[in-house]
Amino acid sequence: MVVVFTNLRRWMLAHTRTLTRITVFLHEGKVNQHKHQIKMSQQGYVATPPYSQAQPGMGGYQGGYGPPGATQAFYGHYGGTTQPYNAPPTAGMMKSPAAGMTPTPVSQYSQNVQQNVQQNGAHPHRYPAPPAASAAYGQPPQSSYNTPGPQSPVNSVAQPHLQRPPPAMGQPHMHPGPQSPPMSPQMTAPPMAGTPLSPPPTAGAPQMGAPQMGAPLMGAPPMGAPPMGAPPMGAPSMGNPPMAGPPMGGMGGPFPGSPPPGVGGFQQPGQFGGPMGGPQPGMPGGFPSGPSQLAGPPQKKLDPDSIPSPTQVIEDDQLRQGEQIYTTNIRGQVPPLVTTQFTAQDQGNASPRFMRCTSYSLPCTADLAKQCQVPLASIIKPLARLPNNESPLHVVNHGESGPIRCNRCKAYMCPFMQFTEGGRRFQCGFCNCVNEVPMPYFQHLDHMGRRVDFYERPELCLGSYEFAATLDYCKNNKPPNPPAFIFMIDVSYNNVKSGLVKMICDELKTLLEKLPKEEGSESSVIKVGFVTYNKVLHFYNVKSALAQPQMMVVSDTAEMFVPLLDGFLVNYQDSKAVIYNLLDQIPDMFANSNESETVFAPVIQAGVEALKAAECSGKLFIFQSAMPTAEAPGKLKNRDDKKLINTDKEKTLFQPQKGVYEQLAKDCVANGCSVDLFLFPSQYVDLSTMASVPSHTGGSVYKYNNFQVETDGEHFLRDLRKDVQKPIGFDAVMRVRTSTGFRATDFFGAIHMNNTTDVEMASVDCDKAVTVEFKHDDSLGEDTGALIQCALLYTTLGGQRRLRIHNLSLNCTSQLSNLYKSCETDSLINFFAKSAYRAILKQPIKNVREILVNQTAHMLACYRKNCASATSAASQLILPDLMKVFPVYMNSLMKSSPLVASTELSTDERALQRLSVMAMGVEETQLLFYPRLLPLHNMDPNSDVLPAPVRCSEERLSDTGMFLLENGHSMFLWLGQGSSPDLIQSIFNLPSLAHLQPNMANLPELENPLSKKIRSIVNDLLEKRPNSMKLHIVRQKDQPEIVFRQFLVEDKGLHGGASYMDFLCFVHREIRQLLT
């Protein structure tokens, strides 16, 4: 049987809140005449189009999905073997239409090729790619979305063949592998009788029908600073022959008797019976030449606009909920997307700026959760920034008695507590324990059973608030001292020669004037200290009474100690003159130093000892040039072995070396010492080990390869300013409590855990997030819902001990359709990224990638089986409305550098992205896995409105265009070869693009509207994102353009990995296999 795809029809606007489906048709035909055309490659079967559109090693899926016969357990929400899909679902899981549920109308994807039909509600893409005549980018798809209309017969519309896109501009042709020649399409026909595509419902099984789904949710963004691309997916190529190797563990075998039916939910259109025209010779991924390649006219390729678009989902959500007030008074409501501009109004549940969930309706039973495989998790950013138009958190002070808590579970007073007996008692919403109300806290109840001071007490009516902590919450029952910042500068040869040491000293003179302070305070009470080091450490006494700073040297790095206590940590304002003097002297002091070796672990140890002696918490800012090779504790050796790539031992490259650094991290957390590391390497530095202390203490890691003051200086200084000035809490402990029936089981973040419940962080800033996974330990009730309370105990910038409380109530459901209606794609991707990035420390990357595909297929297959309309064809791919762009984000995650086994990628860069993502919130991972691509060439310079982002694909670029791409870590300004001289003159003050200098990192400040507008957009993005981004200006077809193309995540990965289209097709095949 030959499987032929049909084009996906335009999917409707998101605010229709309907299901999406993609239609696939089976075509029966003769395969024997093509058997000789199917070749076996080293990577498994590479089938004929439309399945294997990618070259082996580029977009194709490597053969052999895991070891033979292996059943891979999910490392995600519910571990264990996969649930087979031919068993009837648990009784009571879905109500049948007979029980009163109306089947939901769904929006079906399929493209109408009748050009003369007017499509209602079409939204053409604002900046389509150039016309077909443009050899550079091929035929651009015209994007339009039509509203639901009469459904065409499934086999009535013939559509163009899939065709390989032209080569990417400036992209090297990859070495061709064995590939399959094109096959002739077969006549369209209905599915073959007697071959059911999904099992008929058994007695008692639920009918397929689903209530109308919620608003579409946006997904997550493309991968970070390291090159993007993904290794071959370790999966059989998508094609007609049976899968090479065994079926995915626990997921059912291949289709009996014949190859599995079509992967993608699209019919492959074209001339009936005519041979498919092959790609042009020389195109990347072209099929070997053969007789059929020359036969027939060139065919149209599948229209990318016919599959769900993240940019459209984002735009629709902004139109529907943007610039509006989002009130949190409804249990289990799905909030606006992280990309949507809204104002949150706290009315009893925490703002989504503080807490987001993978689903806002939890399954009532563990069996239901295990069946759907949707992970249940919350992403908590406890100190998140609030916009100026939202009220800061109220601080509640109960005096010496402290906050009111449940006697049994220790949950804090919140809106979920129910007062009884005239206000003398309250029942805990988390454990149902009945508690006495302390007399000072007593208040009468009104006629509704609510306290009469309900609206006067933040802890009774708000979802987020703070308590002033008593001495019982302080170390040694003593109030904490104000925190300290210690600046530790590597003065080895490389840092001095590059000008970095002088740059740091000059910047600190102004930066120390802007130290962060408590809200409402006139000045900062943070103390500061200074250390320089190479093979030895230099401590400086900057006491205000001194005329000159004093240096003390510690050369015994094996037994680190702080040689002075009084005068090392000082108030900046008091000692400003002495500190200025010191910062002037340091560059000259070491100007002639030839010492190239450095230490590292003793530097952290010195900081810990200094903070311990001062009895305060704080942060170390370490500026390190290279791997520590000097003889001292923590000395490292180069272990970057490329031979380990693609082996079971590859995971050792991401594992930190045990011993010294492991103990250091524990010491740092115990003493409230956070570490921020700024690295300026010219070669491998074993970042996995060097960054292990920052990644366990709530710190951050910044890396500037081959640092040059001229091109990288401003980028580094922006990072330093943001890092020093951001709101932050110290010596933090976080605990997440839940109502009965489920509990927090796993935690992901820049955290340390001494036990299974307390999340310890030496510091937590406004950008750090902790992802918490939940599992059932009993059944949940639909009436009572599920409650989550996050309590963060921390020390403020002013040295006060506070408790920050965030409360959230979720729905519980026994209907799978309600669960999928409440899913949030962005949060799901955040969870999957952190789960996968932790898993690669213990499992081969190939297995982790396999698990991601398995769980993606499982979640969508469960939806297809239990929630889709009973009238939908078995061959259709139907996606939940709020997860319709989930596949593009999952594919982008799988192409991210930590999950790409390529020897061309830097091990340090892969380790850096892995550690960075672990501490990210939902907004950051969304942007990382799907970058923003802004067309600037047609922008009105006098308008305040930003141009609408376009999809991250080469097809959206144009030869005459100018595009800005950013993902929170990297920023590119891409210029087409045909850019007009006027455009170049306006922005760069150059006569033409040919005069543009390579490695240009800044835009010149010109006095014309376009220049001002573009610089304003760039500066706004740099200000808005947590990290600074270096601007890379690239010209079409120049060598640096290859780096830019790694961020076009809908296309095939440079280092392997499928395009969005290919991945969607492959996932559909897996879903079909599960359902058969």
PDB file of C-alpha atoms in Angstrom, residues 13-233:
ATOM      1  CA  LEU A  13      -8.763  31.445  13.670  1.00  0.00           C
ATOM      2  CA  ALA A  14      -7.942  30.603  17.232  1.00  0.00           C
ATOM      3  CA  HIS A  15     -10.873  32.401  18.768  1.00  0.00           C
ATOM      4  CA  THR A  16     -13.267  29.863  17.326  1.00  0.00           C
ATOM      5  CA  ARG A  17     -11.809  27.635  20.102  1.00  0.00           C
ATOM      6  CA  THR A  18     -12.456  24.470  18.155  1.00  0.00           C
ATOM      7  CA  LEU A  19     -10.487  21.319  17.665  1.00  0.00           C
ATOM      8  CA  THR A  20      -8.072  21.121  14.774  1.00  0.00           C
ATOM      9  CA  ARG A  21      -7.765  18.176  12.538  1.00  0.00           C
ATOM     10  CA  ILE A  22      -5.710  17.172   9.597  1.00  0.00           C
ATOM     11  CA  THR A  23      -7.073  14.822   7.002  1.00  0.00           C
ATOM     12  CA  VAL A  24      -5.046  11.965   5.646  1.00  0.00           C
ATOM     13  CA  PHE A  25      -6.030   9.667   2.837  1.00  0.00           C
ATOM     14  CA  LEU A  26      -4.859   6.193   2.053  1.00  0.00           C
ATOM     15  CA  HIS A  27      -4.189   5.338  -1.506  1.00  0.00           C
ATOM     16  CA  GLU A  28      -4.023   1.841  -2.762  1.00  0.00           C
ATOM     17  CA  GLY A  29      -1.709   1.036  -5.581  1.00  0.00           C
ATOM     18  CA  LYS A  30       0.913  -1.244  -6.934  1.00  0.00           C
ATOM     19  CA  VAL A  31       4.117  -1.207  -5.011  1.00  0.00           C
ATOM     20  CA  ASN A  32       5.972  -3.992  -6.754  1.00  0.00           C
ATOM     21  CA  GLN A  33       7.158  -1.805  -9.592  1.00  0.00           C
ATOM     22  CA  HIS A  34       8.803   0.497  -7.043  1.00  0.00           C
ATOM     23  CA  LYS A  35      10.395  -2.091  -4.805  1.00  0.00           C
ATOM     24  CA  HIS A  36      13.719  -1.704  -6.532  1.00  0.00           C
ATOM     25  CA  GLN A  37      13.597   2.016  -5.820  1.00  0.00           C
ATOM     26  CA  ILE A  38      13.538   1.639  -2.010  1.00  0.00           C
ATOM     27  CA  LYS A  39      17.097   1.525  -0.762  1.00  0.00           C
ATOM     28  CA  MET A  40      18.470   0.750   2.639  1.00  0.00           C
ATOM     29  CA  SER A  41      20.794   3.350   4.134  1.00  0.00           C
ATOM     30  CA  GLN A  42      23.010   3.004   7.155  1.00  0.00           C
ATOM     31  CA  GLN A  43      20.364   4.884   9.113  1.00  0.00           C
ATOM     32  CA  GLY A  44      17.487   2.511   8.406  1.00  0.00           C
ATOM     33  CA  TYR A  45      14.872   2.672   5.706  1.00  0.00           C
ATOM     34  CA  VAL A  46      14.670   5.817   3.661  1.00  0.00           C
ATOM     35  CA  ALA A  47      11.360   5.682   1.894  1.00  0.00           C
ATOM     36  CA  THR A  48      10.139   7.450  -1.151  1.00  0.00           C
ATOM     37  CA  PRO A  49       8.406  10.802  -0.914  1.00  0.00           C
ATOM     38  CA  PRO A  50       6.485  12.234   0.703  1.00  0.00           C
ATOM     39  CA  TYR A  51       7.848  10.618   3.841  1.00  0.00           C
ATOM     40  CA  SER A  52      11.583  10.931   3.526  1.00  0.00           C
ATOM     41  CA  GLN A  53      11.936  14.446   2.374  1.00  0.00           C
ATOM     42  CA  ALA A  54      15.031  14.945   4.402  1.00  0.00           C
ATOM     43  CA  GLN A  55      18.547  13.795   3.761  1.00  0.00           C
ATOM     44  CA  PRO A  56      19.876  11.103   6.039  1.00  0.00           C
ATOM     45  CA  GLY A  57      21.618  12.938   8.794  1.00  0.00           C
ATOM     46  CA  MET A  58      19.784  16.152   8.037  1.00  0.00           C
ATOM     47  CA  GLY A  59      16.048  15.908   8.381  1.00  0.00           C
ATOM     48  CA  GLY A  60      15.616  12.158   8.243  1.00  0.00           C
ATOM     49  CA  TYR A  61      15.081  10.009  11.239  1.00  0.00           C
ATOM     50  CA  GLN A  62      17.798   7.548  12.013  1.00  0.00           C
ATOM     51  CA  GLY A  63      16.801   3.972  12.009  1.00  0.00           C
ATOM     52  CA  GLY A  64      16.383   1.825  15.026  1.00  0.00           C
ATOM     53  CA  TYR A  65      14.369   3.557  17.713  1.00  0.00           C
ATOM     54  CA  GLY A  66      16.309   2.365  20.716  1.00  0.00           C
ATOM     55  CA  PRO A  67      17.660  -1.074  21.550  1.00  0.00           C
ATOM     56  CA  PRO A  68      15.738  -4.047  20.214  1.00  0.00           C
ATOM     57  CA  GLY A  69      12.843  -4.996  22.360  1.00  0.00           C
ATOM     58  CA  ALA A  70      13.502  -2.228  24.855  1.00  0.00           C
ATOM     59  CA  THR A  71      10.542  -0.735  26.562  1.00  0.00           C
ATOM     60  CA  GLN A  72      11.536   2.789  27.430  1.00  0.00           C
ATOM     61  CA  ALA A  73       9.896   4.256  30.485  1.00  0.00           C
ATOM     62  CA  PHE A  74       8.897   7.871  30.402  1.00  0.00           C
ATOM     63  CA  TYR A  75      11.024  10.072  32.611  1.00  0.00           C
ATOM     64  CA  GLY A  76       8.176  12.581  32.525  1.00  0.00           C
ATOM     65  CA  HIS A  77       5.059  12.688  34.649  1.00  0.00           C
ATOM     66  CA  TYR A  78       4.122   9.066  34.980  1.00  0.00           C
ATOM     67  CA  GLY A  79       6.958   6.637  34.577  1.00  0.00           C
ATOM     68  CA  GLY A  80       6.585   3.019  33.711  1.00  0.00           C
ATOM     69  CA  THR A  81       5.585   1.174  30.636  1.00  0.00           C
ATOM     70  CA  THR A  82       3.442   2.753  28.026  1.00  0.00           C
ATOM     71  CA  GLN A  83      -0.267   2.068  28.076  1.00  0.00           C
ATOM     72  CA  PRO A  84      -1.561   0.136  25.083  1.00  0.00           C
ATOM     73  CA  TYR A  85      -4.315   1.847  23.217  1.00  0.00           C
ATOM     74  CA  ASN A  86      -6.418  -1.069  22.145  1.00  0.00           C
ATOM     75  CA  ALA A  87      -7.930  -1.475  25.598  1.00  0.00           C
ATOM     76  CA  PRO A  88     -11.134   0.353  26.428  1.00  0.00           C
ATOM     77  CA  PRO A  89     -10.695   3.390  28.626  1.00  0.00           C
ATOM     78  CA  THR A  90     -11.555   3.329  32.284  1.00  0.00           C
ATOM     79  CA  ALA A  91     -15.249   3.405  32.952  1.00  0.00           C
ATOM     80  CA  GLY A  92     -16.644   6.806  33.668  1.00  0.00           C
ATOM     81  CA  MET A  93     -13.867   8.586  31.867  1.00  0.00           C
ATOM     82  CA  MET A  94     -15.986  10.149  29.179  1.00  0.00           C
ATOM     83  CA  LYS A  95     -19.658  10.762  29.008  1.00  0.00           C
ATOM     84  CA  SER A  96     -21.263   9.589  25.823  1.00  0.00           C
ATOM     85  CA  PRO A  97     -23.369  11.941  23.761  1.00  0.00           C
ATOM     86  CA  ALA A  98     -26.342  10.022  25.040  1.00  0.00           C
ATOM     87  CA  ALA A  99     -25.465  11.206  28.509  1.00  0.00           C
ATOM     88  CA  GLY A 100     -25.955  14.766  27.435  1.00  0.00           C
ATOM     89  CA  MET A 101     -22.659  15.781  25.895  1.00  0.00           C
ATOM     90  CA  THR A 102     -22.860  17.291  22.459  1.00  0.00           C
ATOM     91  CA  PRO A 103     -20.059  16.353  20.072  1.00  0.00           C
ATOM     92  CA  THR A 104     -17.885  19.364  19.404  1.00  0.00           C
ATOM     93  CA  PRO A 105     -17.591  20.919  16.000  1.00  0.00           C
ATOM     94  CA  VAL A 106     -14.021  20.717  14.825  1.00  0.00           C
ATOM     95  CA  SER A 107     -12.008  22.748  12.394  1.00  0.00           C
ATOM     96  CA  GLN A 108     -10.553  20.502   9.759  1.00  0.00           C
ATOM     97  CA  TYR A 109      -7.291  21.185   7.995  1.00  0.00           C
ATOM     98  CA  SER A 110      -7.353  20.614   4.284  1.00  0.00           C
ATOM     99  CA  GLN A 111      -6.466  22.922   1.499  1.00  0.00           C
ATOM    100  CA  ASN A 112      -8.861  23.880  -1.205  1.00  0.00           C
ATOM    101  CA  VAL A 113      -6.900  24.206  -4.374  1.00  0.00           C
ATOM    102  CA  GLN A 114      -9.723  25.747  -6.347  1.00  0.00           C
ATOM    103  CA  GLN A 115      -8.152  29.132  -6.801  1.00  0.00           C
ATOM    104  CA  ASN A 116     -11.420  30.853  -7.633  1.00  0.00           C
ATOM    105  CA  VAL A 117     -13.066  30.083  -4.302  1.00  0.00           C
ATOM    106  CA  GLN A 118     -13.216  33.090  -2.003  1.00  0.00           C
ATOM    107  CA  GLN A 119     -12.014  32.119   1.481  1.00  0.00           C
ATOM    108  CA  ASN A 120     -13.862  33.840   4.269  1.00  0.00           C
ATOM    109  CA  GLY A 121     -11.879  35.233   7.137  1.00  0.00           C
ATOM    110  CA  ALA A 122      -8.566  34.800   5.317  1.00  0.00           C
ATOM    111  CA  HIS A 123      -5.535  36.375   6.890  1.00  0.00           C
ATOM    112  CA  PRO A 124      -2.813  36.569   4.260  1.00  0.00           C
ATOM    113  CA  HIS A 125       0.669  36.659   5.697  1.00  0.00           C
ATOM    114  CA  ARG A 126       1.892  40.212   5.988  1.00  0.00           C
ATOM    115  CA  TYR A 127       5.286  39.518   4.496  1.00  0.00           C
ATOM    116  CA  PRO A 128       5.083  36.578   2.145  1.00  0.00           C
ATOM    117  CA  ALA A 129       8.231  35.165   0.678  1.00  0.00           C
ATOM    118  CA  PRO A 130       9.120  36.236  -2.859  1.00  0.00           C
ATOM    119  CA  PRO A 131       7.217  34.834  -5.812  1.00  0.00           C
ATOM    120  CA  ALA A 132       8.054  31.574  -7.457  1.00  0.00           C
ATOM    121  CA  ALA A 133      10.275  33.334  -9.904  1.00  0.00           C
ATOM    122  CA  SER A 134      12.744  33.977  -7.148  1.00  0.00           C
ATOM    123  CA  ALA A 135      15.229  31.162  -7.366  1.00  0.00           C
ATOM    124  CA  ALA A 136      16.542  32.082  -3.985  1.00  0.00           C
ATOM    125  CA  TYR A 137      13.576  31.072  -1.908  1.00  0.00           C
ATOM    126  CA  GLY A 138      11.262  29.136  -4.136  1.00  0.00           C
ATOM    127  CA  GLN A 139       7.533  29.390  -4.060  1.00  0.00           C
ATOM    128  CA  PRO A 140       6.161  31.235  -1.066  1.00  0.00           C
ATOM    129  CA  PRO A 141       3.004  29.925   0.481  1.00  0.00           C
ATOM    130  CA  GLN A 142       0.188  32.403   0.817  1.00  0.00           C
ATOM    131  CA  SER A 143      -1.168  32.181   4.322  1.00  0.00           C
ATOM    132  CA  SER A 144      -4.862  32.342   4.825  1.00  0.00           C
ATOM    133  CA  TYR A 145      -7.135  30.873   7.389  1.00  0.00           C
ATOM    134  CA  ASN A 146     -10.707  30.108   6.513  1.00  0.00           C
ATOM    135  CA  THR A 147     -13.613  29.818   8.833  1.00  0.00           C
ATOM    136  CA  PRO A 148     -15.497  26.551   9.122  1.00  0.00           C
ATOM    137  CA  GLY A 149     -17.667  25.716   6.199  1.00  0.00           C
ATOM    138  CA  PRO A 150     -19.217  22.689   4.587  1.00  0.00           C
ATOM    139  CA  GLN A 151     -16.870  19.773   4.653  1.00  0.00           C
ATOM    140  CA  SER A 152     -15.769  18.424   1.329  1.00  0.00           C
ATOM    141  CA  PRO A 153     -15.837  14.705   0.638  1.00  0.00           C
ATOM    142  CA  VAL A 154     -12.541  13.319   1.773  1.00  0.00           C
ATOM    143  CA  ASN A 155     -11.446  12.058  -1.592  1.00  0.00           C
ATOM    144  CA  SER A 156     -12.809  14.833  -3.757  1.00  0.00           C
ATOM    145  CA  VAL A 157      -9.888  17.249  -3.925  1.00  0.00           C
ATOM    146  CA  ALA A 158      -6.618  16.413  -5.573  1.00  0.00           C
ATOM    147  CA  GLN A 159      -3.671  18.433  -4.305  1.00  0.00           C
ATOM    148  CA  PRO A 160      -0.067  19.048  -5.281  1.00  0.00           C
ATOM    149  CA  HIS A 161       2.767  16.711  -4.483  1.00  0.00           C
ATOM    150  CA  LEU A 162       5.211  17.430  -1.744  1.00  0.00           C
ATOM    151  CA  GLN A 163       8.396  18.762  -3.186  1.00  0.00           C
ATOM    152  CA  ARG A 164      11.693  19.393  -1.525  1.00  0.00           C
ATOM    153  CA  PRO A 165      12.312  23.103  -0.904  1.00  0.00           C
ATOM    154  CA  PRO A 166      15.227  24.798  -2.666  1.00  0.00           C
ATOM    155  CA  PRO A 167      18.532  24.921  -0.818  1.00  0.00           C
ATOM    156  CA  ALA A 168      18.923  27.428   1.955  1.00  0.00           C
ATOM    157  CA  MET A 169      20.795  30.504   0.916  1.00  0.00           C
ATOM    158  CA  GLY A 170      24.399  30.185   1.848  1.00  0.00           C
ATOM    159  CA  GLN A 171      23.857  26.749   3.300  1.00  0.00           C
ATOM    160  CA  PRO A 172      26.420  24.150   2.291  1.00  0.00           C
ATOM    161  CA  HIS A 173      25.171  21.134   0.438  1.00  0.00           C
ATOM    162  CA  MET A 174      25.315  18.175   2.745  1.00  0.00           C
ATOM    163  CA  HIS A 175      26.946  14.949   1.667  1.00  0.00           C
ATOM    164  CA  PRO A 176      24.264  12.907  -0.017  1.00  0.00           C
ATOM    165  CA  GLY A 177      23.369   9.527   1.362  1.00  0.00           C
ATOM    166  CA  PRO A 178      21.473   6.661  -0.138  1.00  0.00           C
ATOM    167  CA  GLN A 179      18.022   7.894  -0.968  1.00  0.00           C
ATOM    168  CA  SER A 180      14.912   6.743  -2.659  1.00  0.00           C
ATOM    169  CA  PRO A 181      13.902   7.918  -6.100  1.00  0.00           C
ATOM    170  CA  PRO A 182      10.487   9.431  -6.516  1.00  0.00           C
ATOM    171  CA  MET A 183       7.434   7.222  -6.870  1.00  0.00           C
ATOM    172  CA  SER A 184       4.439   7.736  -9.017  1.00  0.00           C
ATOM    173  CA  PRO A 185       1.383   8.760  -7.079  1.00  0.00           C
ATOM    174  CA  GLN A 186      -1.553   6.419  -7.065  1.00  0.00           C
ATOM    175  CA  MET A 187      -5.153   7.180  -7.790  1.00  0.00           C
ATOM    176  CA  THR A 188      -7.060   8.499  -4.812  1.00  0.00           C
ATOM    177  CA  ALA A 189      -9.300   5.927  -3.172  1.00  0.00           C
ATOM    178  CA  PRO A 190     -11.154   5.574   0.072  1.00  0.00           C
ATOM    179  CA  PRO A 191      -9.533   3.552   2.830  1.00  0.00           C
ATOM    180  CA  MET A 192      -9.396  -0.115   1.973  1.00  0.00           C
ATOM    181  CA  ALA A 193     -12.328  -2.053   3.293  1.00  0.00           C
ATOM    182  CA  GLY A 194     -11.556  -4.443   6.050  1.00  0.00           C
ATOM    183  CA  THR A 195      -8.525  -2.522   7.312  1.00  0.00           C
ATOM    184  CA  PRO A 196      -9.713  -0.612  10.343  1.00  0.00           C
ATOM    185  CA  LEU A 197      -7.436   2.283  11.209  1.00  0.00           C
ATOM    186  CA  SER A 198      -8.471   2.287  14.834  1.00  0.00           C
ATOM    187  CA  PRO A 199     -10.208  -0.390  16.880  1.00  0.00           C
ATOM    188  CA  PRO A 200     -13.972  -0.182  17.105  1.00  0.00           C
ATOM    189  CA  PRO A 201     -15.251   0.885  20.489  1.00  0.00           C
ATOM    190  CA  THR A 202     -15.827  -2.031  22.766  1.00  0.00           C
ATOM    191  CA  ALA A 203     -18.887  -2.419  24.923  1.00  0.00           C
ATOM    192  CA  GLY A 204     -18.914   0.268  27.504  1.00  0.00           C
ATOM    193  CA  ALA A 205     -16.211   2.297  25.811  1.00  0.00           C
ATOM    194  CA  PRO A 206     -16.902   5.996  25.527  1.00  0.00           C
ATOM    195  CA  GLN A 207     -18.173   7.468  22.341  1.00  0.00           C
ATOM    196  CA  MET A 208     -15.884   9.911  20.652  1.00  0.00           C
ATOM    197  CA  GLY A 209     -17.107  13.371  21.189  1.00  0.00           C
ATOM    198  CA  ALA A 210     -15.671  16.405  22.764  1.00  0.00           C
ATOM    199  CA  PRO A 211     -16.909  19.694  24.063  1.00  0.00           C
ATOM    200  CA  GLN A 212     -15.702  22.767  22.331  1.00  0.00           C
ATOM    201  CA  MET A 213     -12.091  23.390  23.100  1.00  0.00           C
ATOM    202  CA  GLY A 214     -10.666  26.540  24.621  1.00  0.00           C
ATOM    203  CA  ALA A 215      -8.607  29.240  23.072  1.00  0.00           C
ATOM    204  CA  PRO A 216      -5.444  28.193  21.309  1.00  0.00           C
ATOM    205  CA  LEU A 217      -2.372  28.315  23.379  1.00  0.00           C
ATOM    206  CA  MET A 218       0.960  29.332  22.245  1.00  0.00           C
ATOM    207  CA  GLY A 219       3.919  27.121  22.398  1.00  0.00           C
ATOM    208  CA  ALA A 220       7.530  27.370  23.338  1.00  0.00           C
ATOM    209  CA  PRO A 221      10.407  29.018  21.435  1.00  0.00           C
ATOM    210  CA  PRO A 222      13.487  27.791  19.579  1.00  0.00           C
ATOM    211  CA  MET A 223      16.710  26.869  21.143  1.00  0.00           C
ATOM    212  CA  GLY A 224      19.273  29.053  22.710  1.00  0.00           C
ATOM    213  CA  ALA A 225      22.580  30.539  21.947  1.00  0.00           C
ATOM    214  CA  PRO A 226      24.316  27.333  20.919  1.00  0.00           C
ATOM    215  CA  PRO A 227      23.825  26.209  17.380  1.00  0.00           C
ATOM    216  CA  MET A 228      20.526  24.606  16.784  1.00  0.00           C
ATOM    217  CA  GLY A 229      20.126  21.442  14.987  1.00  0.00           C
ATOM    218  CA  ALA A 230      19.299  18.015  16.050  1.00  0.00           C
ATOM    219  CA  PRO A 231      20.932  14.708  15.532  1.00  0.00           C
ATOM    220  CA  PRO A 232      19.041  12.206  13.534  1.00  0.00           C
ATOM    221  CA  MET A 233      16.132  11.232  15.649  1.00  0.00           C
TER     222      MET A 233
END
